[in-house]
């Protein structure tokens, strides 16, 4: 799936927000999403993402959030903060490297799709494209 597919049906390419507190991982996401033809905003928290989105004056089309974030925050909380700020259910997914049954059960109970690390680029690309198309 190339840049043309990422832009299909949009006047401008879809805007993807990634909330990830590991700088190197966030940089890798940025390289991937931009190579796929998406606009990208990366942040280590929902607060930082909101500040960057305010500058762009654009709501995200999709949110990817790491399940475990700094200071006890979760990706679920981050997605909910962005949804509340923009007043609608922005599609999103959680990514986690956690392996405990309790954590996986908790993440799965949110209703957001869950991808387990390591996430392949094709798996991520397909999940985001599906989410944008169907609004999950």
mmCIF file of C-alpha atoms in Angstrom:
data_model
loop_
_atom_site.group_PDB
_atom_site.id
_atom_site.type_symbol
_atom_site.label_atom_id
_atom_site.label_comp_id
_atom_site.label_asym_id
_atom_site.label_seq_id
_atom_site.Cartn_x
_atom_site.Cartn_y
_atom_site.Cartn_z
ATOM 1 C CA UNK A 1 0.000 0.000 0.000
ATOM 2 C CA UNK A 2 1.666 3.188 -1.141
ATOM 3 C CA UNK A 3 1.173 6.880 -0.707
ATOM 4 C CA UNK A 4 -1.619 7.021 -3.290
ATOM 5 C CA UNK A 5 -3.689 4.530 -1.298
ATOM 6 C CA UNK A 6 -3.118 6.420 1.944
ATOM 7 C CA UNK A 7 -4.517 9.546 0.295
ATOM 8 C CA UNK A 8 -7.469 7.935 -1.485
ATOM 9 C CA UNK A 9 -10.731 9.716 -0.704
ATOM 10 C CA UNK A 10 -9.060 12.624 1.108
ATOM 11 C CA UNK A 11 -8.361 16.177 -0.095
ATOM 12 C CA UNK A 12 -5.187 15.988 1.970
ATOM 13 C CA UNK A 13 -3.501 12.849 3.271
ATOM 14 C CA UNK A 14 -4.988 11.458 6.504
ATOM 15 C CA UNK A 15 -3.397 12.748 9.695
ATOM 16 C CA UNK A 16 -2.063 10.050 11.998
ATOM 17 C CA UNK A 17 -1.247 10.808 15.626
ATOM 18 C CA UNK A 18 1.116 8.449 17.411
ATOM 19 C CA UNK A 19 1.485 8.657 21.167
ATOM 20 C CA UNK A 20 4.618 6.813 22.236
ATOM 21 C CA UNK A 21 7.007 7.704 25.051
ATOM 22 C CA UNK A 22 10.119 6.037 23.562
ATOM 23 C CA UNK A 23 11.781 8.613 21.267
ATOM 24 C CA UNK A 24 13.459 6.053 18.985
ATOM 25 C CA UNK A 25 10.220 4.140 18.496
ATOM 26 C CA UNK A 26 8.366 7.391 17.803
ATOM 27 C CA UNK A 27 10.956 8.298 15.152
ATOM 28 C CA UNK A 28 10.485 4.916 13.482
ATOM 29 C CA UNK A 29 6.726 5.462 13.377
ATOM 30 C CA UNK A 30 7.272 8.874 11.796
ATOM 31 C CA UNK A 31 9.468 7.436 9.043
ATOM 32 C CA UNK A 32 6.948 4.682 8.279
ATOM 33 C CA UNK A 33 3.815 6.809 8.223
ATOM 34 C CA UNK A 34 5.398 9.543 6.121
ATOM 35 C CA UNK A 35 6.743 6.936 3.676
ATOM 36 C CA UNK A 36 3.180 5.582 3.379
ATOM 37 C CA UNK A 37 1.882 9.040 2.461
ATOM 38 C CA UNK A 38 0.255 10.061 5.734
ATOM 39 C CA UNK A 39 0.657 13.329 7.605
ATOM 40 C CA UNK A 40 2.150 12.603 11.032
ATOM 41 C CA UNK A 41 2.087 14.030 14.537
ATOM 42 C CA UNK A 42 4.128 12.258 17.166
ATOM 43 C CA UNK A 43 3.996 12.939 20.881
ATOM 44 C CA UNK A 44 4.912 11.328 24.170
ATOM 45 C CA UNK A 45 1.564 12.210 25.758
ATOM 46 C CA UNK A 46 -1.965 13.268 24.910
ATOM 47 C CA UNK A 47 -1.216 16.772 26.206
ATOM 48 C CA UNK A 48 1.701 17.230 23.816
ATOM 49 C CA UNK A 49 -0.342 15.760 20.950
ATOM 50 C CA UNK A 50 -3.154 18.252 21.613
ATOM 51 C CA UNK A 51 -0.708 21.167 21.585
ATOM 52 C CA UNK A 52 0.741 20.054 18.243
ATOM 53 C CA UNK A 53 -2.722 19.500 16.773
ATOM 54 C CA UNK A 54 -3.789 22.982 17.911
ATOM 55 C CA UNK A 55 -0.956 24.459 15.849
ATOM 56 C CA UNK A 56 -2.072 22.442 12.813
ATOM 57 C CA UNK A 57 -5.741 23.262 13.457
ATOM 58 C CA UNK A 58 -6.604 19.787 12.301
ATOM 59 C CA UNK A 59 -8.168 16.811 14.044
ATOM 60 C CA UNK A 60 -6.473 13.459 13.619
ATOM 61 C CA UNK A 61 -7.943 10.854 11.305
ATOM 62 C CA UNK A 62 -6.442 7.991 13.313
ATOM 63 C CA UNK A 63 -4.582 7.521 16.622
ATOM 64 C CA UNK A 64 -1.956 4.911 17.452
ATOM 65 C CA UNK A 65 -1.037 4.782 21.136
ATOM 66 C CA UNK A 66 1.344 2.658 23.134
ATOM 67 C CA UNK A 67 -0.616 0.994 25.918
ATOM 68 C CA UNK A 68 1.894 1.894 28.653
ATOM 69 C CA UNK A 69 2.979 5.520 28.722
ATOM 70 C CA UNK A 70 5.056 7.544 31.150
ATOM 71 C CA UNK A 71 3.782 8.621 34.561
ATOM 72 C CA UNK A 72 1.263 5.773 34.810
ATOM 73 C CA UNK A 73 -0.757 6.945 31.825
ATOM 74 C CA UNK A 74 -2.179 4.528 29.278
ATOM 75 C CA UNK A 75 -2.779 4.714 25.574
ATOM 76 C CA UNK A 76 -6.460 4.157 26.260
ATOM 77 C CA UNK A 77 -6.559 7.354 28.300
ATOM 78 C CA UNK A 78 -4.642 9.221 25.602
ATOM 79 C CA UNK A 79 -7.062 8.173 22.854
ATOM 80 C CA UNK A 80 -10.014 9.167 25.043
ATOM 81 C CA UNK A 81 -8.485 12.599 25.748
ATOM 82 C CA UNK A 82 -8.083 13.284 22.022
ATOM 83 C CA UNK A 83 -11.574 12.011 21.271
ATOM 84 C CA UNK A 84 -13.038 14.272 23.944
ATOM 85 C CA UNK A 85 -11.063 17.277 22.711
ATOM 86 C CA UNK A 86 -12.333 16.854 19.156
ATOM 87 C CA UNK A 87 -15.844 15.784 20.087
ATOM 88 C CA UNK A 88 -16.040 12.550 18.139
ATOM 89 C CA UNK A 89 -14.862 8.954 18.107
ATOM 90 C CA UNK A 90 -11.587 9.134 16.239
ATOM 91 C CA UNK A 91 -10.549 5.611 15.271
ATOM 92 C CA UNK A 92 -7.479 4.282 16.983
ATOM 93 C CA UNK A 93 -5.528 1.288 18.145
ATOM 94 C CA UNK A 94 -3.276 0.277 20.991
ATOM 95 C CA UNK A 95 0.186 -1.220 20.691
ATOM 96 C CA UNK A 96 1.778 -3.087 23.563
ATOM 97 C CA UNK A 97 4.853 -5.053 24.415
ATOM 98 C CA UNK A 98 3.241 -6.244 27.627
ATOM 99 C CA UNK A 99 2.844 -9.984 27.969
ATOM 100 C CA UNK A 100 1.001 -10.442 31.240
ATOM 101 C CA UNK A 101 -2.489 -11.885 30.903
ATOM 102 C CA UNK A 102 -3.915 -9.127 33.132
ATOM 103 C CA UNK A 103 -2.445 -6.343 30.995
ATOM 104 C CA UNK A 104 -3.524 -7.946 27.736
ATOM 105 C CA UNK A 105 -7.008 -8.550 29.105
ATOM 106 C CA UNK A 106 -7.253 -4.946 30.316
ATOM 107 C CA UNK A 107 -6.028 -3.568 26.982
ATOM 108 C CA UNK A 108 -8.404 -5.806 25.043
ATOM 109 C CA UNK A 109 -11.345 -4.759 27.247
ATOM 110 C CA UNK A 110 -11.070 -1.171 25.988
ATOM 111 C CA UNK A 111 -12.617 -2.104 22.660
ATOM 112 C CA UNK A 112 -9.674 -0.664 20.729
ATOM 113 C CA UNK A 113 -7.844 -3.030 18.398
ATOM 114 C CA UNK A 114 -4.646 -4.253 20.026
ATOM 115 C CA UNK A 115 -1.383 -5.056 18.265
ATOM 116 C CA UNK A 116 1.383 -6.798 20.171
ATOM 117 C CA UNK A 117 5.009 -5.758 19.741
ATOM 118 C CA UNK A 118 6.962 -6.354 17.715
ATOM 119 C CA UNK A 119 4.455 -5.040 15.182
ATOM 120 C CA UNK A 120 5.290 -5.645 11.551
ATOM 121 C CA UNK A 121 5.051 -2.655 9.252
ATOM 122 C CA UNK A 122 2.560 -4.414 6.971
ATOM 123 C CA UNK A 123 0.378 -5.370 9.959
ATOM 124 C CA UNK A 124 0.378 -1.756 11.199
ATOM 125 C CA UNK A 125 -0.238 -0.312 7.746
ATOM 126 C CA UNK A 126 -3.187 -2.644 7.167
ATOM 127 C CA UNK A 127 -4.704 -1.942 10.601
ATOM 128 C CA UNK A 128 -4.507 1.832 10.136
ATOM 129 C CA UNK A 129 -5.909 1.738 6.592
ATOM 130 C CA UNK A 130 -8.784 -0.490 7.789
ATOM 131 C CA UNK A 131 -9.435 1.779 10.753
ATOM 132 C CA UNK A 132 -9.567 4.908 8.635
ATOM 133 C CA UNK A 133 -11.844 3.216 6.103
ATOM 134 C CA UNK A 134 -14.241 1.727 8.661
ATOM 135 C CA UNK A 135 -13.885 4.175 11.538
ATOM 136 C CA UNK A 136 -13.062 1.503 14.169
#
